[in-house]
Structures are given as C-alpha cells and as structure tokens.
mmCIF file of N, CA and C and ligand atoms in Angstrom:
data_model
loop_
_atom_site.group_PDB
_atom_site.id
_atom_site.type_symbol
_atom_site.label_atom_id
_atom_site.label_comp_id
_atom_site.label_asym_id
_atom_site.label_seq_id
_atom_site.Cartn_x
_atom_site.Cartn_y
_atom_site.Cartn_z
ATOM 1 N N MET X 1 0.847 -1.202 0.000
ATOM 2 C CA MET X 1 0.000 0.000 0.000
ATOM 3 C C MET X 1 0.879 1.247 0.000
ATOM 4 N N ASN X 2 0.423 2.237 -0.727
ATOM 5 C CA ASN X 2 1.150 3.507 -0.757
ATOM 6 C C ASN X 2 0.929 4.256 0.561
ATOM 7 N N ARG X 3 1.988 4.386 1.323
ATOM 8 C CA ARG X 3 1.869 5.045 2.626
ATOM 9 C C ARG X 3 2.178 6.533 2.545
ATOM 10 N N ASN X 4 2.463 6.996 1.340
ATOM 11 C CA ASN X 4 2.877 8.384 1.204
ATOM 12 C C ASN X 4 1.655 9.302 1.110
ATOM 13 N N ILE X 5 1.069 9.614 2.254
ATOM 14 C CA ILE X 5 -0.090 10.490 2.294
ATOM 15 C C ILE X 5 0.392 11.936 2.303
ATOM 16 N N GLU X 6 -0.147 12.710 1.394
ATOM 17 C CA GLU X 6 0.225 14.115 1.286
ATOM 18 C C GLU X 6 -0.730 14.960 2.130
ATOM 19 N N VAL X 7 -0.196 15.947 2.830
ATOM 20 C CA VAL X 7 -1.030 16.904 3.563
ATOM 21 C C VAL X 7 -1.028 18.211 2.780
ATOM 22 N N ARG X 8 -2.194 18.563 2.277
ATOM 23 C CA ARG X 8 -2.301 19.796 1.488
ATOM 24 C C ARG X 8 -2.735 20.935 2.414
ATOM 25 N N GLY X 9 -1.735 21.568 2.988
ATOM 26 C CA GLY X 9 -1.992 22.591 3.993
ATOM 27 C C GLY X 9 -2.830 23.755 3.488
ATOM 28 N N ASP X 10 -2.746 24.016 2.196
ATOM 29 C CA ASP X 10 -3.508 25.144 1.656
ATOM 30 C C ASP X 10 -4.997 24.806 1.536
ATOM 31 N N TYR X 11 -5.373 23.537 1.687
ATOM 32 C CA TYR X 11 -6.787 23.152 1.688
ATOM 33 C C TYR X 11 -7.388 23.261 3.085
ATOM 34 N N CYS X 12 -6.542 23.409 4.081
ATOM 35 C CA CYS X 12 -6.987 23.436 5.482
ATOM 36 C C CYS X 12 -7.246 24.873 5.918
ATOM 37 N N PRO X 13 -8.448 25.152 6.477
ATOM 38 C CA PRO X 13 -8.724 26.522 6.921
ATOM 39 C C PRO X 13 -7.886 26.935 8.128
ATOM 40 N N GLN X 14 -7.286 25.953 8.798
ATOM 41 C CA GLN X 14 -6.383 26.225 9.920
ATOM 42 C C GLN X 14 -7.019 27.125 10.968
ATOM 43 N N ASN X 15 -8.284 26.831 11.256
ATOM 44 C CA ASN X 15 -8.995 27.622 12.266
ATOM 45 C C ASN X 15 -9.709 26.744 13.282
ATOM 46 N N HIS X 16 -9.328 25.474 13.342
ATOM 47 C CA HIS X 16 -9.995 24.562 14.280
ATOM 48 C C HIS X 16 -9.065 23.416 14.666
ATOM 49 N N TYR X 17 -9.452 22.768 15.757
ATOM 50 C CA TYR X 17 -8.759 21.556 16.162
ATOM 51 C C TYR X 17 -9.031 20.481 15.110
ATOM 52 N N CYS X 18 -8.014 19.794 14.672
ATOM 53 C CA CYS X 18 -8.155 18.793 13.598
ATOM 54 C C CYS X 18 -8.757 17.499 14.145
ATOM 55 N N PRO X 19 -10.011 17.176 13.749
ATOM 56 C CA PRO X 19 -10.644 15.956 14.264
ATOM 57 C C PRO X 19 -10.045 14.684 13.672
ATOM 58 N N ALA X 20 -9.296 14.814 12.600
ATOM 59 C CA ALA X 20 -8.653 13.632 12.020
ATOM 60 C C ALA X 20 -7.620 13.042 12.981
ATOM 61 N N ILE X 21 -7.163 13.833 13.915
ATOM 62 C CA ILE X 21 -6.219 13.333 14.919
ATOM 63 C C ILE X 21 -6.828 12.148 15.658
ATOM 64 N N TRP X 22 -8.131 12.252 15.965
ATOM 65 C CA TRP X 22 -8.811 11.170 16.685
ATOM 66 C C TRP X 22 -9.251 10.068 15.734
ATOM 67 N N ALA X 23 -9.433 10.392 14.480
ATOM 68 C CA ALA X 23 -9.878 9.388 13.510
ATOM 69 C C ALA X 23 -8.744 8.444 13.121
ATOM 70 N N CYS X 24 -7.531 8.913 13.157
ATOM 71 C CA CYS X 24 -6.388 8.090 12.728
ATOM 72 C C CYS X 24 -6.164 6.943 13.723
ATOM 73 N N PRO X 25 -6.262 5.711 13.266
ATOM 74 C CA PRO X 25 -6.106 4.571 14.175
ATOM 75 C C PRO X 25 -4.682 4.383 14.681
ATOM 76 N N GLN X 26 -3.735 5.058 14.077
ATOM 77 C CA GLN X 26 -2.327 4.904 14.468
ATOM 78 C C GLN X 26 -1.808 6.059 15.313
ATOM 79 N N GLY X 27 -2.609 7.069 15.531
ATOM 80 C CA GLY X 27 -2.121 8.233 16.259
ATOM 81 C C GLY X 27 -0.995 8.930 15.521
ATOM 82 N N ALA X 28 -1.091 8.913 14.180
ATOM 83 C CA ALA X 28 0.013 9.418 13.366
ATOM 84 C C ALA X 28 -0.131 10.888 12.993
ATOM 85 N N ILE X 29 -1.274 11.493 13.343
ATOM 86 C CA ILE X 29 -1.515 12.878 12.939
ATOM 87 C C ILE X 29 -1.289 13.809 14.125
ATOM 88 N N LYS X 30 -0.507 14.847 13.858
ATOM 89 C CA LYS X 30 -0.185 15.833 14.893
ATOM 90 C C LYS X 30 -0.588 17.216 14.404
ATOM 91 N N GLN X 31 -0.787 18.108 15.346
ATOM 92 C CA GLN X 31 -1.130 19.484 14.987
ATOM 93 C C GLN X 31 -0.545 20.413 16.041
ATOM 94 N N THR X 32 -0.037 21.530 15.590
ATOM 95 C CA THR X 32 0.445 22.565 16.501
ATOM 96 C C THR X 32 -0.538 23.716 16.446
ATOM 97 N N GLY X 33 -1.202 23.982 17.564
ATOM 98 C CA GLY X 33 -2.242 25.010 17.565
ATOM 99 C C GLY X 33 -3.325 24.639 16.570
ATOM 100 N N TYR X 34 -3.727 25.589 15.747
ATOM 101 C CA TYR X 34 -4.726 25.327 14.711
ATOM 102 C C TYR X 34 -4.071 25.218 13.325
ATOM 103 N N SER X 35 -2.806 24.971 13.322
ATOM 104 C CA SER X 35 -2.106 24.873 12.044
ATOM 105 C C SER X 35 -2.550 23.629 11.282
ATOM 106 N N ALA X 36 -2.166 23.518 10.036
ATOM 107 C CA ALA X 36 -2.482 22.328 9.255
ATOM 108 C C ALA X 36 -1.833 21.111 9.920
ATOM 109 N N PRO X 37 -2.517 19.966 9.862
ATOM 110 C CA PRO X 37 -1.974 18.771 10.514
ATOM 111 C C PRO X 37 -0.726 18.253 9.810
ATOM 112 N N GLU X 38 0.009 17.461 10.545
ATOM 113 C CA GLU X 38 1.197 16.805 9.985
ATOM 114 C C GLU X 38 1.094 15.310 10.251
ATOM 115 N N ILE X 39 1.680 14.524 9.379
ATOM 116 C CA ILE X 39 1.660 13.071 9.533
ATOM 117 C C ILE X 39 3.040 12.570 9.905
ATOM 118 N N ASP X 40 3.071 11.761 10.950
ATOM 119 C CA ASP X 40 4.306 11.074 11.330
ATOM 120 C C ASP X 40 4.453 9.854 10.419
ATOM 121 N N LYS X 41 5.368 9.945 9.478
ATOM 122 C CA LYS X 41 5.525 8.885 8.467
ATOM 123 C C LYS X 41 5.955 7.563 9.088
ATOM 124 N N ASN X 42 6.537 7.618 10.271
ATOM 125 C CA ASN X 42 6.963 6.384 10.921
ATOM 126 C C ASN X 42 5.791 5.627 11.533
ATOM 127 N N LYS X 43 4.692 6.336 11.810
ATOM 128 C CA LYS X 43 3.516 5.691 12.404
ATOM 129 C C LYS X 43 2.449 5.373 11.366
ATOM 130 N N CYS X 44 2.385 6.150 10.301
ATOM 131 C CA CYS X 44 1.327 6.013 9.298
ATOM 132 C C CYS X 44 1.445 4.689 8.548
ATOM 133 N N THR X 45 0.302 3.998 8.442
ATOM 134 C CA THR X 45 0.257 2.737 7.688
ATOM 135 C C THR X 45 -0.322 2.933 6.293
ATOM 136 N N GLY X 46 -0.817 4.138 6.014
ATOM 137 C CA GLY X 46 -1.423 4.403 4.711
ATOM 138 C C GLY X 46 -2.837 3.878 4.588
ATOM 139 N N CYS X 47 -3.524 3.708 5.710
ATOM 140 C CA CYS X 47 -4.859 3.087 5.701
ATOM 141 C C CYS X 47 -5.894 3.916 4.944
ATOM 142 N N GLY X 48 -5.706 5.215 4.895
ATOM 143 C CA GLY X 48 -6.613 6.082 4.141
ATOM 144 C C GLY X 48 -7.795 6.624 4.911
ATOM 145 N N VAL X 49 -7.898 6.309 6.195
ATOM 146 C CA VAL X 49 -9.013 6.816 6.999
ATOM 147 C C VAL X 49 -9.073 8.344 6.949
ATOM 148 N N CYS X 50 -7.935 8.984 7.078
ATOM 149 C CA CYS X 50 -7.896 10.448 7.099
ATOM 150 C C CYS X 50 -8.349 11.038 5.766
ATOM 151 N N ILE X 51 -8.047 10.351 4.675
ATOM 152 C CA ILE X 51 -8.432 10.842 3.349
ATOM 153 C C ILE X 51 -9.949 10.946 3.259
ATOM 154 N N ASN X 52 -10.622 9.919 3.725
ATOM 155 C CA ASN X 52 -12.081 9.906 3.661
ATOM 156 C C ASN X 52 -12.703 10.755 4.758
ATOM 157 N N PHE X 53 -11.962 11.011 5.814
ATOM 158 C CA PHE X 53 -12.515 11.703 6.973
ATOM 159 C C PHE X 53 -12.573 13.215 6.798
ATOM 160 N N CYS X 54 -11.532 13.789 6.261
ATOM 161 C CA CYS X 54 -11.449 15.259 6.206
ATOM 162 C C CYS X 54 -12.316 15.811 5.073
ATOM 163 N N PRO X 55 -13.327 16.641 5.402
ATOM 164 C CA PRO X 55 -14.212 17.167 4.369
ATOM 165 C C PRO X 55 -13.547 18.214 3.479
ATOM 166 N N TYR X 56 -12.395 18.708 3.879
ATOM 167 C CA TYR X 56 -11.690 19.701 3.081
ATOM 168 C C TYR X 56 -10.720 19.053 2.085
ATOM 169 N N GLY X 57 -10.565 17.768 2.170
ATOM 170 C CA GLY X 57 -9.661 17.076 1.259
ATOM 171 C C GLY X 57 -8.205 17.384 1.513
ATOM 172 N N VAL X 58 -7.874 17.622 2.763
ATOM 173 C CA VAL X 58 -6.488 17.971 3.102
ATOM 174 C C VAL X 58 -5.544 16.781 2.866
ATOM 175 N N PHE X 59 -6.044 15.587 3.157
ATOM 176 C CA PHE X 59 -5.192 14.399 3.027
ATOM 177 C C PHE X 59 -5.416 13.774 1.653
ATOM 178 N N LYS X 60 -4.312 13.458 1.005
ATOM 179 C CA LYS X 60 -4.402 12.943 -0.368
ATOM 180 C C LYS X 60 -3.312 11.894 -0.582
ATOM 181 N N ARG X 61 -3.663 10.820 -1.275
ATOM 182 C CA ARG X 61 -2.672 9.803 -1.578
ATOM 183 C C ARG X 61 -1.933 10.158 -2.859
HETATM 184 S S1 SF4 G 101 -3.420 7.049 6.320
HETATM 185 FE FE1 SF4 G 101 -4.270 6.083 8.186
HETATM 186 S S2 SF4 G 101 -2.493 5.814 9.543
HETATM 187 FE FE2 SF4 G 101 -1.877 7.293 7.966
HETATM 188 S S3 SF4 G 101 -2.302 9.327 8.869
HETATM 189 FE FE3 SF4 G 101 -4.124 8.721 7.656
HETATM 190 S S4 SF4 G 101 -5.506 7.735 9.147
HETATM 191 FE FE4 SF4 G 101 -3.433 7.794 10.059
#
C-alpha cells in the first residue's frame, strides 16, 4: 500500500482543532495550535481513513 499520504496545507482553513487526529487509528496525525496537521511517516500505515474523513480534502494519496 502507498503510505505516502500528502497533507495539502492550503486546503486546510487552519482555524480549528483537527478531528482527524482522533480518527487516525495509528495516532500518526499531529497538529500545533490550529495549524495544518502533519503526519508522522513512521507511524502512518497508509490506511486512508484520514483521506475519507477530512471534508476539506487535506489528506491525499
Ligand atoms: S493514512 Fe491512516 S495511519 Fe496514515 S495518517 Fe491517515 S488515518 Fe493515520
């Protein structure tokens, strides 16, 4: 599986707590303040949950 999930920060309004942090089964998503989320590539399995979860389409394979 392609584990290289891209975070498109310009798609994120960066004005809220990222709920994808709780959706990720690996705890691989981090956020500083309300900034765009980041993915810890060492934890990410590429499952794609975040891709389907974020309504802004921030996560992309
Ligand atoms: S692809 Fe899966 S494991 Fe990787 S950041 Fe998204 S939800 Fe987490």
